[in-house]
C-alpha positions in Angstrom: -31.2 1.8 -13.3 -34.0 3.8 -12.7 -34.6 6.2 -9.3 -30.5 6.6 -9.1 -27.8 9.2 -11.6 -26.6 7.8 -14.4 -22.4 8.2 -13.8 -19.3 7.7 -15.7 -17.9 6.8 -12.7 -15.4 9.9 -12.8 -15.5 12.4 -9.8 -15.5 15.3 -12.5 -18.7 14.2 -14.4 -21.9 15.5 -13.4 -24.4 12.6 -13.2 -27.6 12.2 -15.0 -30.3 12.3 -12.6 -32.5 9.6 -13.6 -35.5 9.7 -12.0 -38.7 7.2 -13.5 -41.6 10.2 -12.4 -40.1 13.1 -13.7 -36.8 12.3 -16.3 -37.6 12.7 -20.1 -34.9 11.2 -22.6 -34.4 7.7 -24.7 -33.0 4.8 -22.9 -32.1 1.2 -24.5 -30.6 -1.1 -22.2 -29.2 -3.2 -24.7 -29.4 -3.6 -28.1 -27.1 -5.4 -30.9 -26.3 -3.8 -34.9 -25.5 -6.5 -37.6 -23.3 -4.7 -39.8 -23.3 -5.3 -43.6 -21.1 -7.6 -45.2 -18.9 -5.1 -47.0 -18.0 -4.5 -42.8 -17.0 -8.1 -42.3 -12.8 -7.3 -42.7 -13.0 -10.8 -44.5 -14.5 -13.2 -41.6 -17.2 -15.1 -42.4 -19.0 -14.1 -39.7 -20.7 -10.6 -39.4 -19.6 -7.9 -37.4 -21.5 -7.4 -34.3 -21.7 -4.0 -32.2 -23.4 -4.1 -29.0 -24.8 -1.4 -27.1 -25.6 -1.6 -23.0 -27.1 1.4 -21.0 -27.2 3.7 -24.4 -29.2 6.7 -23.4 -29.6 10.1 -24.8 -29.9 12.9 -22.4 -27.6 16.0 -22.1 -25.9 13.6 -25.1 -25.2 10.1 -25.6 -24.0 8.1 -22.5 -23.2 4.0 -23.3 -21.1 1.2 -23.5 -20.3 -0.5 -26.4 -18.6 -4.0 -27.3 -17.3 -5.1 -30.8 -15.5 -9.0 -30.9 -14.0 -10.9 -33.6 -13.3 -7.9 -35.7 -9.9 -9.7 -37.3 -9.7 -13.0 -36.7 -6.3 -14.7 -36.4 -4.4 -15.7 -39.2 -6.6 -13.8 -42.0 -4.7 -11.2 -41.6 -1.0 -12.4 -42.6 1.9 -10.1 -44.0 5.5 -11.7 -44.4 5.0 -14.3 -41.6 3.3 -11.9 -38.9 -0.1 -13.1 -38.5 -2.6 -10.9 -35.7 -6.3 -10.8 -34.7 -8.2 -8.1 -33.3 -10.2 -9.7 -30.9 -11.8 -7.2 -29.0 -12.8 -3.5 -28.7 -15.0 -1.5 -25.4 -15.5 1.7 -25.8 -17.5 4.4 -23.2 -19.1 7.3 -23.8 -20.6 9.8 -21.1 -22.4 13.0 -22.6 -20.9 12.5 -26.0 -17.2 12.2 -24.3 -15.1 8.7 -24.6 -13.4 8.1 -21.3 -12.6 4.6 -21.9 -11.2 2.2 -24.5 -10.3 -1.0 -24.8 -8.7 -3.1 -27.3 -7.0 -7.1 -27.1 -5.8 -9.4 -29.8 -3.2 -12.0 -30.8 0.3 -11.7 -32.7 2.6 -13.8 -34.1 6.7 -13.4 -34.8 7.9 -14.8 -38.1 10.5 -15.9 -35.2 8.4 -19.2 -34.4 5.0 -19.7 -36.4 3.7 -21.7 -33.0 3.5 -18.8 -30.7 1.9 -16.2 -30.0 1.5 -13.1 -28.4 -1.2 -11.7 -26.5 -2.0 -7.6 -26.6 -3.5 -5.4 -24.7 -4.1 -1.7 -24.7 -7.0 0.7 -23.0 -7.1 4.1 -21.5 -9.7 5.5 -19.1 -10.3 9.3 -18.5 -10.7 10.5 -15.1 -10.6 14.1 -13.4 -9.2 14.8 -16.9 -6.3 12.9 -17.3 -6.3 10.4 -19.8 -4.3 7.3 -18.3 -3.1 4.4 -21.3 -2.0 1.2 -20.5 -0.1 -1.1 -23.1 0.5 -5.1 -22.0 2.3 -7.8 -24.1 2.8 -11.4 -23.1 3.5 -14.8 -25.0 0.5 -17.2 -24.8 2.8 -20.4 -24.8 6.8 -20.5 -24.7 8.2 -18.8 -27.7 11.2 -20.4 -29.5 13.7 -19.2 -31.6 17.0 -20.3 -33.1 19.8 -18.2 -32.7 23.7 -18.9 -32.7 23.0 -22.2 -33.1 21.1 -23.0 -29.9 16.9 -22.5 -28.9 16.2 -19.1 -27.1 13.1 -19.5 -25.3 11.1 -17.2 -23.8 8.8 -18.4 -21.6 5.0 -17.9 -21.2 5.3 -16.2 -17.9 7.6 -13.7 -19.2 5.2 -10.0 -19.9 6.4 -6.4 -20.7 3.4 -3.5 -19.6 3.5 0.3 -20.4 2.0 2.5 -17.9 1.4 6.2 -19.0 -0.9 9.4 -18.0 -1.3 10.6 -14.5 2.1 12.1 -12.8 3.8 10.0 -10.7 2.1 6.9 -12.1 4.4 6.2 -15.7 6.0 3.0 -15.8 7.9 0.6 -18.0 8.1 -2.9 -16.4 8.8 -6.1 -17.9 9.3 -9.6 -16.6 11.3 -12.0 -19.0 12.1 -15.5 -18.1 14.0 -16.9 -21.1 16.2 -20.3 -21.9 19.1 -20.8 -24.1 19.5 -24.3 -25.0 22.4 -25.4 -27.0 22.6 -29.6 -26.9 26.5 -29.9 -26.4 26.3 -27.1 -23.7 22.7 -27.6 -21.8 20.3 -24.9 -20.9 21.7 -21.3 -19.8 18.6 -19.3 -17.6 18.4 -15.9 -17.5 15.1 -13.9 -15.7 14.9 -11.0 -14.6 13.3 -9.6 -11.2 10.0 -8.7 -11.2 9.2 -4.4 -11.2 12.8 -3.8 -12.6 12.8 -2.9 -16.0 
């Protein structure tokens, strides 16, 4: 760490020259806070919020990581369970340029699936660029008109937003309708056409 700048990584930022003979600040490399109880969102684990490469100098530069935060199925509301499962956050000289945030969900639709989230954004020559990503963990059923609609667990749908020229919507469904007295109908569509 020591005898090289301390970066964000972003061609805008100015680095933190970080030198061991002559650089006066507060450095922790890592470093874990055990929040209270009242904290817990109803786990019975406590919430853990760890720090890496926290140092204060020009402001507060670091990386921090908080898992288990909802766990999945204590969170219910009229059949949709979800989790929060992770959250990484970055801060360079008291600025956040990036977030990250991934979980479960589950459809009233079929109580045996689920889907996987997925949502960050990054910061960088200041644009703020977000990224959304659904996709089902196993094959997701549902009955409709009579007959199983499946969609399968390679199907995903991503959002794309920030920098000009680099939006995008794309989505990638493979999906099965069964009906017994009429067999299986596929549809799926192309991958990068949404």
């Amino acid at each position: 760490f020591f005898n090289t700048p301390f970066s964000s990584g972003d061609p805008a930022d100015q680095a933190i020259p970080v030198n061991l003979v002559t650089w006066e600040g507060f450095y922790f490399e890592a470093f874990e806070i055990q929040m209270p109880g009242a904290l817990n969102f109803g786990n019975n684990q406590p919430l853990v919020v760890t720090a890496e490469n926290m140092i204060f100098d020009d402001g507060l530069s670091c990386k921090l990581l908080i898992k288990d935060i909802f766990n999945f199925g204590d969170r219910k509301k009229e059949g949709w369970q979800f989790s929060l499962d992770t959250v990484k956050l970055s801060f360079f000289k008291n600025a956040m340029k990036s977030g990250y945030m991934g979980g479960q969900l589950s459809l009233p639709l079929d109580a045996n699936s689920t889907l996987g989230y997925s949502g960050s954004f990054q910061r960088v020559n200041g644009m703020t660029n977000y990224q959304f990503n659904v996709r089902p963990k196993n094959d997701l059923h549902v009955d409709i008109w009579a007959a199983d609609l499946v969609l399968g667990s390679d199907s995903y749908f991503n959002l794309t937003y920030g920098s000009p020229g680099q939006n995008a919507t794309n989505a990638l469904l493979n999906t099965k309708l069964h009906r017994g007295d009429l067999g299986d109908f596929r549809v799926r569509s192309r991958p990068g056409h949404s």
